[in-house]
Structure formats: structure tokens, C-alpha cells
PDB file of C-alpha atoms and ligand atoms in Angstrom:
ATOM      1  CA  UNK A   1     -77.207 136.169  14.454  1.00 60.00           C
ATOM      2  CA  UNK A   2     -75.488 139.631  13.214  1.00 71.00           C
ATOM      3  CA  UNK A   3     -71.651 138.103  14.028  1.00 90.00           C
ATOM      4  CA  UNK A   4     -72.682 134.604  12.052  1.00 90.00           C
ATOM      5  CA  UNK A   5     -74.224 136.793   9.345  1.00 92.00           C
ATOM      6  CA  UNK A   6     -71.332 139.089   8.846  1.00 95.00           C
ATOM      7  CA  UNK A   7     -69.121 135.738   9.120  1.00 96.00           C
ATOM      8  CA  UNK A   8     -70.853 134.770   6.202  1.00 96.00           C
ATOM      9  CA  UNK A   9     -70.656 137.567   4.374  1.00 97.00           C
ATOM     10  CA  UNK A  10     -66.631 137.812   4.811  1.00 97.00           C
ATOM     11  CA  UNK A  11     -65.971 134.254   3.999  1.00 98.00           C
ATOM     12  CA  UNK A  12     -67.895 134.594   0.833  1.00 97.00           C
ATOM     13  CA  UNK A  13     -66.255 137.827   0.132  1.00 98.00           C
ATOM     14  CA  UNK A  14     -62.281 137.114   0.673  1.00 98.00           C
ATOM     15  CA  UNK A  15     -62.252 133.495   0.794  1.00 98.00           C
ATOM     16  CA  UNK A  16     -61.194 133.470   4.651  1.00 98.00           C
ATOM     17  CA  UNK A  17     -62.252 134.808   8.236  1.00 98.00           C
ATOM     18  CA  UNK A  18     -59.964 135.574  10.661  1.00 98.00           C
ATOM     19  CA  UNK A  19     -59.277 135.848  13.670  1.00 98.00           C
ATOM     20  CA  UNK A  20     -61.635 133.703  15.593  1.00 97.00           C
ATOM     21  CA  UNK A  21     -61.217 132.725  19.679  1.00 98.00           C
ATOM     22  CA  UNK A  22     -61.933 129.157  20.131  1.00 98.00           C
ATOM     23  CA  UNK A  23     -59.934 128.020  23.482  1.00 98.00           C
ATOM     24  CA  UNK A  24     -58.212 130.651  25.960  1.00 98.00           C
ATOM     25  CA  UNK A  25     -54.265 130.886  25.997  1.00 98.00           C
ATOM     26  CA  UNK A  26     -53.805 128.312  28.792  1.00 98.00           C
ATOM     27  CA  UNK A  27     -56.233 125.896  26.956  1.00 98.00           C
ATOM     28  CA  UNK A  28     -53.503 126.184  24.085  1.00 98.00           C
ATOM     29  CA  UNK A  29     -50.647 125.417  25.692  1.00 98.00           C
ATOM     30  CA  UNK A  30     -51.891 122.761  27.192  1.00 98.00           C
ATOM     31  CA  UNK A  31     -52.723 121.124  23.834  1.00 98.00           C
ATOM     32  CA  UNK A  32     -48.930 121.917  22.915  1.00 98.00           C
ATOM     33  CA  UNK A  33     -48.075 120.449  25.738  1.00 98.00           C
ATOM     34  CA  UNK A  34     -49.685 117.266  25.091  1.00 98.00           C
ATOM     35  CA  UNK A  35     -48.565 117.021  21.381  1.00 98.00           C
ATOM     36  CA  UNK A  36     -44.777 118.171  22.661  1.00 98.00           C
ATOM     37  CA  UNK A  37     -44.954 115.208  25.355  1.00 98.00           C
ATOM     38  CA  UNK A  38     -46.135 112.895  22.470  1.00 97.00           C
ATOM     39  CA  UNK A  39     -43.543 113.940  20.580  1.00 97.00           C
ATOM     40  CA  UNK A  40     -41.002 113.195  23.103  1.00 97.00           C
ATOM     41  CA  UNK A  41     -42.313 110.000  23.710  1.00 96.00           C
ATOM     42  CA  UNK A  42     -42.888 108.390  20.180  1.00 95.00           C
ATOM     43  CA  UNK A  43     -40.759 110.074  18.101  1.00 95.00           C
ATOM     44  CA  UNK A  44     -40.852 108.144  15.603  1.00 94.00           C
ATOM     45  CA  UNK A  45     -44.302 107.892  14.971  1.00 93.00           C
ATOM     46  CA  UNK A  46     -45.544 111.584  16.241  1.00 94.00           C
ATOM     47  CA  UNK A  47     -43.381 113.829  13.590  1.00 93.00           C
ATOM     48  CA  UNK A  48     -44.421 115.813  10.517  1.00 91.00           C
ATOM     49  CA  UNK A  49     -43.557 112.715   8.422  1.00 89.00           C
ATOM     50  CA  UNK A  50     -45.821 110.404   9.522  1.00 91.00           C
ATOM     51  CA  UNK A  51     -48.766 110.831  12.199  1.00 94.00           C
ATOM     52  CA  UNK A  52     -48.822 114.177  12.174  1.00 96.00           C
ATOM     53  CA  UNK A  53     -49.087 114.732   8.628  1.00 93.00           C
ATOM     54  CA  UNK A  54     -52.393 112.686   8.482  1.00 94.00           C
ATOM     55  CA  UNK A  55     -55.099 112.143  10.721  1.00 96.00           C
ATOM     56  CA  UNK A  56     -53.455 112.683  13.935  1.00 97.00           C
ATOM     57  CA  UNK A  57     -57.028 112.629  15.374  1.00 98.00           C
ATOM     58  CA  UNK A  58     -56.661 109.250  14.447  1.00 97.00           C
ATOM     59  CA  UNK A  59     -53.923 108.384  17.090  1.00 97.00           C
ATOM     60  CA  UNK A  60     -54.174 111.281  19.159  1.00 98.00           C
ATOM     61  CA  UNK A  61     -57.148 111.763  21.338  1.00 98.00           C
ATOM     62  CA  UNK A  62     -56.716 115.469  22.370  1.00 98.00           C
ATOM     63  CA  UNK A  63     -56.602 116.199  18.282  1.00 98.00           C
ATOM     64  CA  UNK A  64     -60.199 114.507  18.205  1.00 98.00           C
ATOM     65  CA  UNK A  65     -61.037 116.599  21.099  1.00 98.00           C
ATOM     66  CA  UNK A  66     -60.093 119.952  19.608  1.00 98.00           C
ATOM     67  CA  UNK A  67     -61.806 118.957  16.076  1.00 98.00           C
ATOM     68  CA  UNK A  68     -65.283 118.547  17.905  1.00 98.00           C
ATOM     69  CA  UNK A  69     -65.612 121.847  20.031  1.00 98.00           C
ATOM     70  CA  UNK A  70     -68.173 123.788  19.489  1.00 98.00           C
ATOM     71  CA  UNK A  71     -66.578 126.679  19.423  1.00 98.00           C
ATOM     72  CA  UNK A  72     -64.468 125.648  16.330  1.00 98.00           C
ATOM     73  CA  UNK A  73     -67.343 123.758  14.705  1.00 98.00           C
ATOM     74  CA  UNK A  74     -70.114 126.272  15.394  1.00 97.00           C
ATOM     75  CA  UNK A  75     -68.435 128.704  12.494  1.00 97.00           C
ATOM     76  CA  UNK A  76     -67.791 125.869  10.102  1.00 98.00           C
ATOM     77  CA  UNK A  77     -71.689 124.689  10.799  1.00 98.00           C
ATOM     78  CA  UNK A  78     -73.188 128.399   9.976  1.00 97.00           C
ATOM     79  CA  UNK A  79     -70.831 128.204   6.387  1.00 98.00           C
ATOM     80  CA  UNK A  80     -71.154 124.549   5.602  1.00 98.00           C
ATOM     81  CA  UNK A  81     -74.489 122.670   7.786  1.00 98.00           C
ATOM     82  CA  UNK A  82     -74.858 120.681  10.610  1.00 98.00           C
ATOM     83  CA  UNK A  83     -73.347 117.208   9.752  1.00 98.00           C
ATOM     84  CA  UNK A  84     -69.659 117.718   9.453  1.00 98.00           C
ATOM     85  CA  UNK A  85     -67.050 115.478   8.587  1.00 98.00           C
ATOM     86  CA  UNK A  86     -63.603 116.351   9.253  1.00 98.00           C
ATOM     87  CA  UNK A  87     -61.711 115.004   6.319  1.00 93.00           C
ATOM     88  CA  UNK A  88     -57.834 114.330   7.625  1.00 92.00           C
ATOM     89  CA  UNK A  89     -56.365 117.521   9.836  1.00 95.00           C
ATOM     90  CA  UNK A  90     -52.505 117.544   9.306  1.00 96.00           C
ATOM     91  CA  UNK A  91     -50.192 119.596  11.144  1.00 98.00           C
ATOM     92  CA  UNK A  92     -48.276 122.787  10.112  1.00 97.00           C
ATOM     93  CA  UNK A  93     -45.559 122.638  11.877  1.00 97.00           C
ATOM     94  CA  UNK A  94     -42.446 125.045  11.547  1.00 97.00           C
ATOM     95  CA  UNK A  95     -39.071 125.123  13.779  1.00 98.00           C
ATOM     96  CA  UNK A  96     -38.130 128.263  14.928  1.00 98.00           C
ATOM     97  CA  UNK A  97     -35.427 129.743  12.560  1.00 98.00           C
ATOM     98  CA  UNK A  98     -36.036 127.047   9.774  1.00 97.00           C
ATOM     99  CA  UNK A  99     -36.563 127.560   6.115  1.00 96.00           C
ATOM    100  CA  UNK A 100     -39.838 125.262   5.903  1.00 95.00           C
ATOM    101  CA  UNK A 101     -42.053 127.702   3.964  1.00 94.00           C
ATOM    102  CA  UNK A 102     -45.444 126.638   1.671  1.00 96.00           C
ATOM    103  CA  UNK A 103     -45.759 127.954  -1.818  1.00 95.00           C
ATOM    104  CA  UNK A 104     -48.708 129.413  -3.103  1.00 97.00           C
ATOM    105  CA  UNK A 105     -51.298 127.224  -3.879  1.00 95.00           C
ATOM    106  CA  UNK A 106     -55.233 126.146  -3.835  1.00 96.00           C
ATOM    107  CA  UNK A 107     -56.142 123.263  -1.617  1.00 93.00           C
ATOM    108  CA  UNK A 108     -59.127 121.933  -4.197  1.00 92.00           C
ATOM    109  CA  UNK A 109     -57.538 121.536  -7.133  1.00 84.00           C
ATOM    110  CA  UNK A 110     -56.057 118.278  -6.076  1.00 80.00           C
ATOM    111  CA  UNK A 111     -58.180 117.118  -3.299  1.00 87.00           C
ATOM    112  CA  UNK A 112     -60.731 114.931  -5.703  1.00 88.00           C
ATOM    113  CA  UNK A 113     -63.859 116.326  -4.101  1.00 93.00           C
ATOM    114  CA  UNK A 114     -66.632 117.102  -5.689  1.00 93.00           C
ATOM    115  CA  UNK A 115     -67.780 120.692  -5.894  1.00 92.00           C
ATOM    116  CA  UNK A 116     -66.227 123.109  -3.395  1.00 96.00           C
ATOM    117  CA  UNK A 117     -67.939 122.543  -0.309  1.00 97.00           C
ATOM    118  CA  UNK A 118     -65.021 122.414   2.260  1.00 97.00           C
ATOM    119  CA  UNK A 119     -63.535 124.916   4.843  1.00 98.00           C
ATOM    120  CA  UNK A 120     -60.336 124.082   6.579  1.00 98.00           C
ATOM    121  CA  UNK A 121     -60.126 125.784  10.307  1.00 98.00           C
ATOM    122  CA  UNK A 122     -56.548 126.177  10.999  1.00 98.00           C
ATOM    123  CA  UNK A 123     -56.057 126.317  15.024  1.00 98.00           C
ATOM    124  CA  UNK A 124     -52.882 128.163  16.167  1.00 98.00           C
ATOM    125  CA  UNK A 125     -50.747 126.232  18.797  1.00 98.00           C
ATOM    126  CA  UNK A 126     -48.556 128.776  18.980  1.00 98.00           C
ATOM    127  CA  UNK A 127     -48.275 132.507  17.995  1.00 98.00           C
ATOM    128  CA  UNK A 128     -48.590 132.705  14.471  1.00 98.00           C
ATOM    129  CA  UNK A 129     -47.151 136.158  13.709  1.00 98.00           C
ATOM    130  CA  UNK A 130     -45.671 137.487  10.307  1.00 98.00           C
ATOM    131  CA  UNK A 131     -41.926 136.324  12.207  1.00 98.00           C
ATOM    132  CA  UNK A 132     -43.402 132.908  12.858  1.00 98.00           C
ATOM    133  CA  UNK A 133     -44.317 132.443   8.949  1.00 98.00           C
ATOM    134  CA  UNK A 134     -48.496 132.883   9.497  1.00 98.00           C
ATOM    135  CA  UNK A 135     -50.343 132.058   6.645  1.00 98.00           C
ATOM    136  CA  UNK A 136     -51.010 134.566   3.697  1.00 98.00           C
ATOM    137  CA  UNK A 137     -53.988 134.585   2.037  1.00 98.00           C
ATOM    138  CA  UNK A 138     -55.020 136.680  -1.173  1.00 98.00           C
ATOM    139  CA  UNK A 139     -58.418 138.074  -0.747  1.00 98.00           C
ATOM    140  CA  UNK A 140     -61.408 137.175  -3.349  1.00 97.00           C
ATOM    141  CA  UNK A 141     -59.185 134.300  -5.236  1.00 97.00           C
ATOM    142  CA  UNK A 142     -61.158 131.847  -4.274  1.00 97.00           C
ATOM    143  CA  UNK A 143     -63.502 132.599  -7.283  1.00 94.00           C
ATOM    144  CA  UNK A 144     -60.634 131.225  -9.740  1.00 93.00           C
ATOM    145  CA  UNK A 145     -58.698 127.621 -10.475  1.00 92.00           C
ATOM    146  CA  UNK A 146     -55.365 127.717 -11.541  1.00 93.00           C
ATOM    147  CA  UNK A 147     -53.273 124.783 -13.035  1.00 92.00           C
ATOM    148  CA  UNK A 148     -50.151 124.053 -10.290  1.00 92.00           C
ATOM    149  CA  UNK A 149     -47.015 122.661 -10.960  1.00 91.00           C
ATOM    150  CA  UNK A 150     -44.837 119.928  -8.888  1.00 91.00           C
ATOM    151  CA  UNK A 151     -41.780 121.034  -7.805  1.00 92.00           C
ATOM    152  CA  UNK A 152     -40.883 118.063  -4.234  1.00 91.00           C
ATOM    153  CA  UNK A 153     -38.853 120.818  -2.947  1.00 91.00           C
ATOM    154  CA  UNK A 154     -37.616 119.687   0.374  1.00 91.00           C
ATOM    155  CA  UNK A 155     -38.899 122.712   2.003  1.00 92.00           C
ATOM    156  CA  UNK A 156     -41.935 122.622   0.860  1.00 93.00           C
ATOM    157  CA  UNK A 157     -44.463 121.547   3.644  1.00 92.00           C
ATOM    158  CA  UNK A 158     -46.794 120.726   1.064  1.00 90.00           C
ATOM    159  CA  UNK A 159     -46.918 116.613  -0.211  1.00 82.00           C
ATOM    160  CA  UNK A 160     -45.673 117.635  -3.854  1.00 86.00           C
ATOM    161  CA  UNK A 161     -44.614 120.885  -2.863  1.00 88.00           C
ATOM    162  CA  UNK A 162     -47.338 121.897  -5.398  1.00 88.00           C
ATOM    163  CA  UNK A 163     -47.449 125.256  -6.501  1.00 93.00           C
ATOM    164  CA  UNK A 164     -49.262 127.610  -8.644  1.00 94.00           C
ATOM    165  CA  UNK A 165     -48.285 128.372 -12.391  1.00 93.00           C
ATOM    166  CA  UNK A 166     -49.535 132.156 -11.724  1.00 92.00           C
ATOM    167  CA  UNK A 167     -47.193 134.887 -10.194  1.00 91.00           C
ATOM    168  CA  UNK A 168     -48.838 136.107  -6.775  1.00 93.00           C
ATOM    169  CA  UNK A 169     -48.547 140.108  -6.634  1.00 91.00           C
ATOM    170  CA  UNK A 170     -47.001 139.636  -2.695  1.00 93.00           C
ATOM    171  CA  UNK A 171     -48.512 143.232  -1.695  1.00 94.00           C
ATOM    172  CA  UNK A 172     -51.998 141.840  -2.519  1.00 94.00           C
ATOM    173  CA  UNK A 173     -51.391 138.814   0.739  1.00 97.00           C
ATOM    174  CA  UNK A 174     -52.947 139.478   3.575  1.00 98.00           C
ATOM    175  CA  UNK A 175     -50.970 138.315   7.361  1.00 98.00           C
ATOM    176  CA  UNK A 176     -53.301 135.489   9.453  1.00 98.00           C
ATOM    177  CA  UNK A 177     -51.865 136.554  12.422  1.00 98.00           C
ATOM    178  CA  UNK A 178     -53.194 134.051  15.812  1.00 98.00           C
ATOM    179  CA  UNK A 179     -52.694 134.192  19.094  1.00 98.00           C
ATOM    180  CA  UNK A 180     -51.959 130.338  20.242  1.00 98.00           C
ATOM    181  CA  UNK A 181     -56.379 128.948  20.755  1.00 98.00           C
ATOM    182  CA  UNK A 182     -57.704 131.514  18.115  1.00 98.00           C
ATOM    183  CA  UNK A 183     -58.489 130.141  14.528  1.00 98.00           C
ATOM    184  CA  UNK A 184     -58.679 131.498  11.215  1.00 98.00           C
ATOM    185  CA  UNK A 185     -61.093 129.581   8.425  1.00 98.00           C
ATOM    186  CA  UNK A 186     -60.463 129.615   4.687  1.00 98.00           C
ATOM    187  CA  UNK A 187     -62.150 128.500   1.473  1.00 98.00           C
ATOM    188  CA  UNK A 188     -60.643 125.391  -0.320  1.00 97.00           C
ATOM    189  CA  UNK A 189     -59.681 127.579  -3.503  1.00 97.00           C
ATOM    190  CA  UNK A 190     -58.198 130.987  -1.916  1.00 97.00           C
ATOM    191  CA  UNK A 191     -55.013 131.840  -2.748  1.00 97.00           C
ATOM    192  CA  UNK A 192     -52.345 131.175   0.218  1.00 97.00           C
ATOM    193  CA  UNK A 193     -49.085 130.396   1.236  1.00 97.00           C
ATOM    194  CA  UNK A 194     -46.472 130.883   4.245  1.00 98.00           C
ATOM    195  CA  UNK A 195     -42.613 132.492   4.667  1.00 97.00           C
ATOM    196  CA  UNK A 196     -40.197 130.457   7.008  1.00 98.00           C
ATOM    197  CA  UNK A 197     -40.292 130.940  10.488  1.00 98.00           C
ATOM    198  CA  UNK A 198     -37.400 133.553  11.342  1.00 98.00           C
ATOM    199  CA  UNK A 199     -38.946 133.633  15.304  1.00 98.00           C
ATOM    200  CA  UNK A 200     -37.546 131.918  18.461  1.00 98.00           C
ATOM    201  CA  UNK A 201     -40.327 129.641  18.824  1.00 98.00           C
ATOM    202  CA  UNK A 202     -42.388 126.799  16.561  1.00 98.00           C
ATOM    203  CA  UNK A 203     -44.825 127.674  14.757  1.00 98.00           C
ATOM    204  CA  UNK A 204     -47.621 124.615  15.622  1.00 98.00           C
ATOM    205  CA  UNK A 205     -51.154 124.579  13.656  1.00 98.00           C
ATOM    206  CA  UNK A 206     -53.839 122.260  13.610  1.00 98.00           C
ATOM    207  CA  UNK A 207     -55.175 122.536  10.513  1.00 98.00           C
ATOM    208  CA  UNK A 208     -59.044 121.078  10.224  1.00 98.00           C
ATOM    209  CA  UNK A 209     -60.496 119.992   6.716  1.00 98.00           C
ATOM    210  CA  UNK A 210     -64.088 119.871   7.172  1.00 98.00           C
ATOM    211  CA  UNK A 211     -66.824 119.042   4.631  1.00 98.00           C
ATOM    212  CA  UNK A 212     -70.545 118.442   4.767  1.00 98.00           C
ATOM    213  CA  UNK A 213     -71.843 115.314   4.794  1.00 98.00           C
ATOM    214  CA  UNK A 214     -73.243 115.012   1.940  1.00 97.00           C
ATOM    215  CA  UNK A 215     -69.719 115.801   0.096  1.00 96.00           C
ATOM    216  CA  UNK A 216     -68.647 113.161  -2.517  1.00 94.00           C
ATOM    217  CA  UNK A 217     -65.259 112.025  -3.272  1.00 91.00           C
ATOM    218  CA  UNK A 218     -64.783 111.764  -7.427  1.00 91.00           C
ATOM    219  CA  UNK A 219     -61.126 111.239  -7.950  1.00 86.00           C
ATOM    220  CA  UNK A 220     -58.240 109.235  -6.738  1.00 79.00           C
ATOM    221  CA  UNK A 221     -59.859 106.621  -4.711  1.00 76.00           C
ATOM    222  CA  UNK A 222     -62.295 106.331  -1.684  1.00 78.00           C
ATOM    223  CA  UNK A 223     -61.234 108.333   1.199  1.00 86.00           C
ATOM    224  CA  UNK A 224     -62.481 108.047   4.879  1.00 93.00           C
ATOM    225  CA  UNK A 225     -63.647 111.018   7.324  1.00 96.00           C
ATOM    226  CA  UNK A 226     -64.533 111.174  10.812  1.00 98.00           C
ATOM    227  CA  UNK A 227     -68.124 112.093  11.908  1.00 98.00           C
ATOM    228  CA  UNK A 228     -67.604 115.223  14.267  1.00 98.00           C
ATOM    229  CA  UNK A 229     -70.957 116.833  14.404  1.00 98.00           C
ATOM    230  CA  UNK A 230     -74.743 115.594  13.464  1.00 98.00           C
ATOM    231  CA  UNK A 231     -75.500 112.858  11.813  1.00 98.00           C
ATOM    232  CA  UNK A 232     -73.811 111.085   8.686  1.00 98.00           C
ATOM    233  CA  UNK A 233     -77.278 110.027   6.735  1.00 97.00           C
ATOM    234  CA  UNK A 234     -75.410 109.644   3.403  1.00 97.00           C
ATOM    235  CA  UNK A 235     -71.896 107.545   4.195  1.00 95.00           C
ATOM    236  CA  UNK A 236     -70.359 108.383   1.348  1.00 95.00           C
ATOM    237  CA  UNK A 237     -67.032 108.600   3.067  1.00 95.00           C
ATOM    238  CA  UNK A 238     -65.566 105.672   4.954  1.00 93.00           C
ATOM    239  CA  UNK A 239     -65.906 105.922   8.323  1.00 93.00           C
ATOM    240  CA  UNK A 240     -62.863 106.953  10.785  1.00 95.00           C
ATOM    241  CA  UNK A 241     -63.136 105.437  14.110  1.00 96.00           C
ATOM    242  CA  UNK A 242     -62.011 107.991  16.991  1.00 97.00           C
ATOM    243  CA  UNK A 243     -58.466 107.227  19.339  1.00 97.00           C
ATOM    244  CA  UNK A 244     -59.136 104.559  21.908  1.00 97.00           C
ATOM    245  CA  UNK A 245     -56.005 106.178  24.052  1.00 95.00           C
ATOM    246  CA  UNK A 246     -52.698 107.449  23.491  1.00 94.00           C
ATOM    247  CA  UNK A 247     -51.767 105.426  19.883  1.00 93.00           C
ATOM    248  CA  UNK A 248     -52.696 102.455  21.046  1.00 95.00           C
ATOM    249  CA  UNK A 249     -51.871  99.716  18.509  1.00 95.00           C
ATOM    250  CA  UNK A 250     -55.006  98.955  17.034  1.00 96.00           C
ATOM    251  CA  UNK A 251     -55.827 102.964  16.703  1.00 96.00           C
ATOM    252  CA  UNK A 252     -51.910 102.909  14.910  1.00 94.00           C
ATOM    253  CA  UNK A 253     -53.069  99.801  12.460  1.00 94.00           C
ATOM    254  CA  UNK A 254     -56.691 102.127  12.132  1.00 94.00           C
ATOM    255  CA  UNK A 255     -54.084 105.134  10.843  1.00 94.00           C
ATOM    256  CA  UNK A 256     -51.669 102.692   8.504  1.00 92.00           C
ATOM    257  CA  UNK A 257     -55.001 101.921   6.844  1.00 89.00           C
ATOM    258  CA  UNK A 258     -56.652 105.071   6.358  1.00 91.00           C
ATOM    259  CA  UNK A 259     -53.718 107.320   5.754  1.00 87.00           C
ATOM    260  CA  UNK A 260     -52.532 105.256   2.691  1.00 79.00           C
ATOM    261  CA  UNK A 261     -55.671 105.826   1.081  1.00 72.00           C
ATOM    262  CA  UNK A 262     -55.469 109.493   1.343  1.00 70.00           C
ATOM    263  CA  UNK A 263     -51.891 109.579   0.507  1.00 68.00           C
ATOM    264  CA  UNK A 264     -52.706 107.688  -2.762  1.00 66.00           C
ATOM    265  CA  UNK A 265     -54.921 110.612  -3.637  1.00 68.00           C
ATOM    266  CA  UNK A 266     -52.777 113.191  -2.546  1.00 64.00           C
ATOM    267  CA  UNK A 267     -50.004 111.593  -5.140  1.00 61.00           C
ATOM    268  CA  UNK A 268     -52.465 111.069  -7.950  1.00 57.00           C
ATOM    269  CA  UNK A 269     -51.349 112.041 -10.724  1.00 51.00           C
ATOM    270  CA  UNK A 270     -47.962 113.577  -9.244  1.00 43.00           C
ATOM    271  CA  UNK A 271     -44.886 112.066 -11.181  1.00 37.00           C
TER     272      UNK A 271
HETATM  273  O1  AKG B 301     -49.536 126.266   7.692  1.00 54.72           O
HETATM  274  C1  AKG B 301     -49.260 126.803   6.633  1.00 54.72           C
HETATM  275  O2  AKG B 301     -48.397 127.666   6.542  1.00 54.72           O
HETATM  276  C2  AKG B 301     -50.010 126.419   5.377  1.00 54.72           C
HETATM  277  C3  AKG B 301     -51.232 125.621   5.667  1.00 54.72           C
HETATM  278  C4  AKG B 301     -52.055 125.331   4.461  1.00 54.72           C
HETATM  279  O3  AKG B 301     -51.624 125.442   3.339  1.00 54.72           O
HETATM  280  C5  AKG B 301     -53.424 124.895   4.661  1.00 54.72           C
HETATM  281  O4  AKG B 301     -53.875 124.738   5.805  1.00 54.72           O
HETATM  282  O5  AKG B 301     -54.133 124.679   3.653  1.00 54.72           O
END
């Protein structure tokens, strides 16, 4: 009761809580090791452009699996309720000594939700260390909205390579550093961004979007979700249907479907 208390009481305070064990080591790498051999296998369908990048919990049944433990959803349900919907997890995925980096940015302010009921859980795959280009996060920002800016650089992991129109003071950014099977969780509207990866290794995380049920999409276009804990009494989302096996081709024509939508409101608006 005390540690989900003074979870609480951080999130609400900075925005973010971090770090937080949800799978040993070993369980880790053998998640990596099933998204590597997927990788190898279907390359062009498991990479950072396409499956990856949306709803790979669509097509890849160990993603589902990791995006319903309770040790990952347990946190989520003390900030956000019981029903959870996990609305699209994409990938973060940098190659050692790359210059992949993500500007600084808010997640809400072009998400189309209503309200700011959402906490993503990002799940390190591998270490995330200040080498590896962790994530940076600016402590109590989540209590503004700033206007962003387009910029499609081709570095950018971000779809529009969105970033904010507001200089970041860098000494104020605090290092997520994860072991691979630990988790940090952050507030839709806090302040964060990542440097390349300069290590010898990738730098893989899972990065969860989850909402309450009751959430409503306003903007851009009706978006689905996938049920992953309690009951969905309100369907306001459409309905994702979990992997059948290994991207099987009806799960793939499942994906084709759903990811367009949610691309289409990612792009709203963008020129
Ligand atoms: O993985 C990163 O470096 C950035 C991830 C991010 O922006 C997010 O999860 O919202």
C-alpha cells in the first residue's frame, strides 16, 4: 500500500516513475530473442517501419504477452483503474552507434484523446543507459502544453519528427536508465526526449500506451485498442483482436486494418 502510494505521489509529482522490475534479466532476453528471431525471419514485415512501429501485439504474440503481466499492469492499474486498454505499443528501437535520436516533445498534444488519462510503460529490452540514448524526461512538465513543430527529419524516431517550439534547459533532463525487464512509466504530457545510441549494443524498448476504459477518442478518426485487463463496459474504442500465432495472415490483414487508422491520426494535420 505505502510503495503504490508513494508511486502515486511521484508520478503526479514529476510526470514519470522509474525504475520499476517487471521480468528478471533472463526473462528479457528471451523476449529479445524472440523479436531478434522474428526479425530474422520476416524482415520485411518485423522492422521499425512497419510492424514494429504499430501494434506489434497485433502480430506478435510474446508483445501481447508482455502488455498483460501483472507486474507491468499492476502500476498502470493503481494510476489509471482496473480496465485498461493498451492503445498501440510501438517499438524504440536504436542500433548501436547510430544517430536515431527523438526530439523533445509531449505525447498528448497530438494523440486526439480526450483529457489526459494515459500512461505509457516503456519496457527495456536491452540496457538503456545514458550511452545507449535512455530516455530524458524533465520533471513536473507535465502540468504544461506546448505548440510543436514538424520537422520529418530522417532521424527522428518520431512519425513527424515532431518537436517542441520551447528550448529545453538540457541540465533540467533527468537519465531513465533500465536494466533490460525493468520499466519506467511516464505521463502523456512530460517533457522527454532521447540522444543517439553511441554504445555497442541496440537499444530495444517496448513502449506501452495504456488508457482507461472509459477514455474517448475526439480527433482524427476512430482508433482501436486492445482489452488487457478488466472489463471494457464502455467500447468506445474498436476492439483489437489478440495474435492467433506468429503473424499469421489473417492477424497481418487484422494489423493492415488497424494500423492505418492510427496512422491517419498520427498524420492529422501534419503537412
Ligand atoms: O524511446 C525513446 O527514446 C523515446 C520514446 C518516446 O518518446 C515515448 O515512449 O513516448
Amino acid at each position: 500500500m505505502q510503495a503504490i502510494d508513494e508511486l502515486k505521489a511521484r508520478f503526479d509529482r514529476d510526470g514519470f516513475v522509474f525504475p520499476i522490475t517487471v521480468m528478471s534479466e533472463a526473462k528479457a532476453a528471451t523476449y529479445r530473442a524472440a523479436l531478434e528471431a522474428a526479425e530474422t525471419q520476416f524482415p520485411d514485415l518485423i522492422n521499425t517501419k512497419t510492424c514494429l512501429r504499430r501494434y506489434p501485439n497485433l502480430v506478435l504474440p510474446f508483445v501481447d504477452e508482455i502488455s498483460r503481466l501483472p507486474a507491468v499492469t499492476d502500476p498502470v492499474a493503481a494510476l489509471l483503474g482496473e480496465n485498461l486498454l493498451a492503445l498501440d505499443c510501438p517499438f524504440f528501437i536504436k542500433e548501436a552507434k547510430t544517430t536515431s535520436f527523438v526530439s523533445w516533445h509531449q505525447d498528448l498534444t497530438y494523440w486526439g484523446l480526450e483529457g489526459e488519462e494515459e500512461v505509457s510503460a516503456w519496457i527495456a529490452l536491452s540496457p538503456a543507459t545514458t550511452k545507449s540514448g535512455c530516455m530524458r524526461f524533465v520533471a513536473g512538465s507535465q502540468n504544461q502544453t506546448i505548440a510543436h513543430r514538424d520537422t520529418h527529419d530522417p532521424d527522428n524516431l518520431l512519425t513527424r519528427g515532431q518537436e517542441m517550439v520551447v528550448e529545453v534547459a538540457e541540465d533540467d533532463a533527468v537519465e531513465i536508465e533500465l536494466r533490460p525487464g525493468q520499466m519506467s512509466l511516464h505521463h502523456g504530457k512530460v517533457f522527454h526526449a532521447s540522444h543517439p545510441n553511441i554504445s555497442d549494443d541496440r537499444r530495444i524498448g517496448l513502449a506501452i500506451r495504456f488508457i482507461p476504459t472509459h477514455m474517448r477518442q475526439v480527433e482524427g478518426g476512430q482508433m482501436a485498442a486492445m482489452l488487457v485487463r478488466g472489463v471494457d463496459q464502455y467500447q468506445h474504442f474498436r476492439r483489437c483482436r489478440p495474435p492467433s500465432g506468429l503473424l499469421t495472415d489473417a492477424d497481418l490483414a487484422h494489423w493492415q486494418e488497424i494500423s492505418g487508422a492510427r496512422n491517419a491520426v498520427m498524420m492529422n494535420d501534419s503537412p
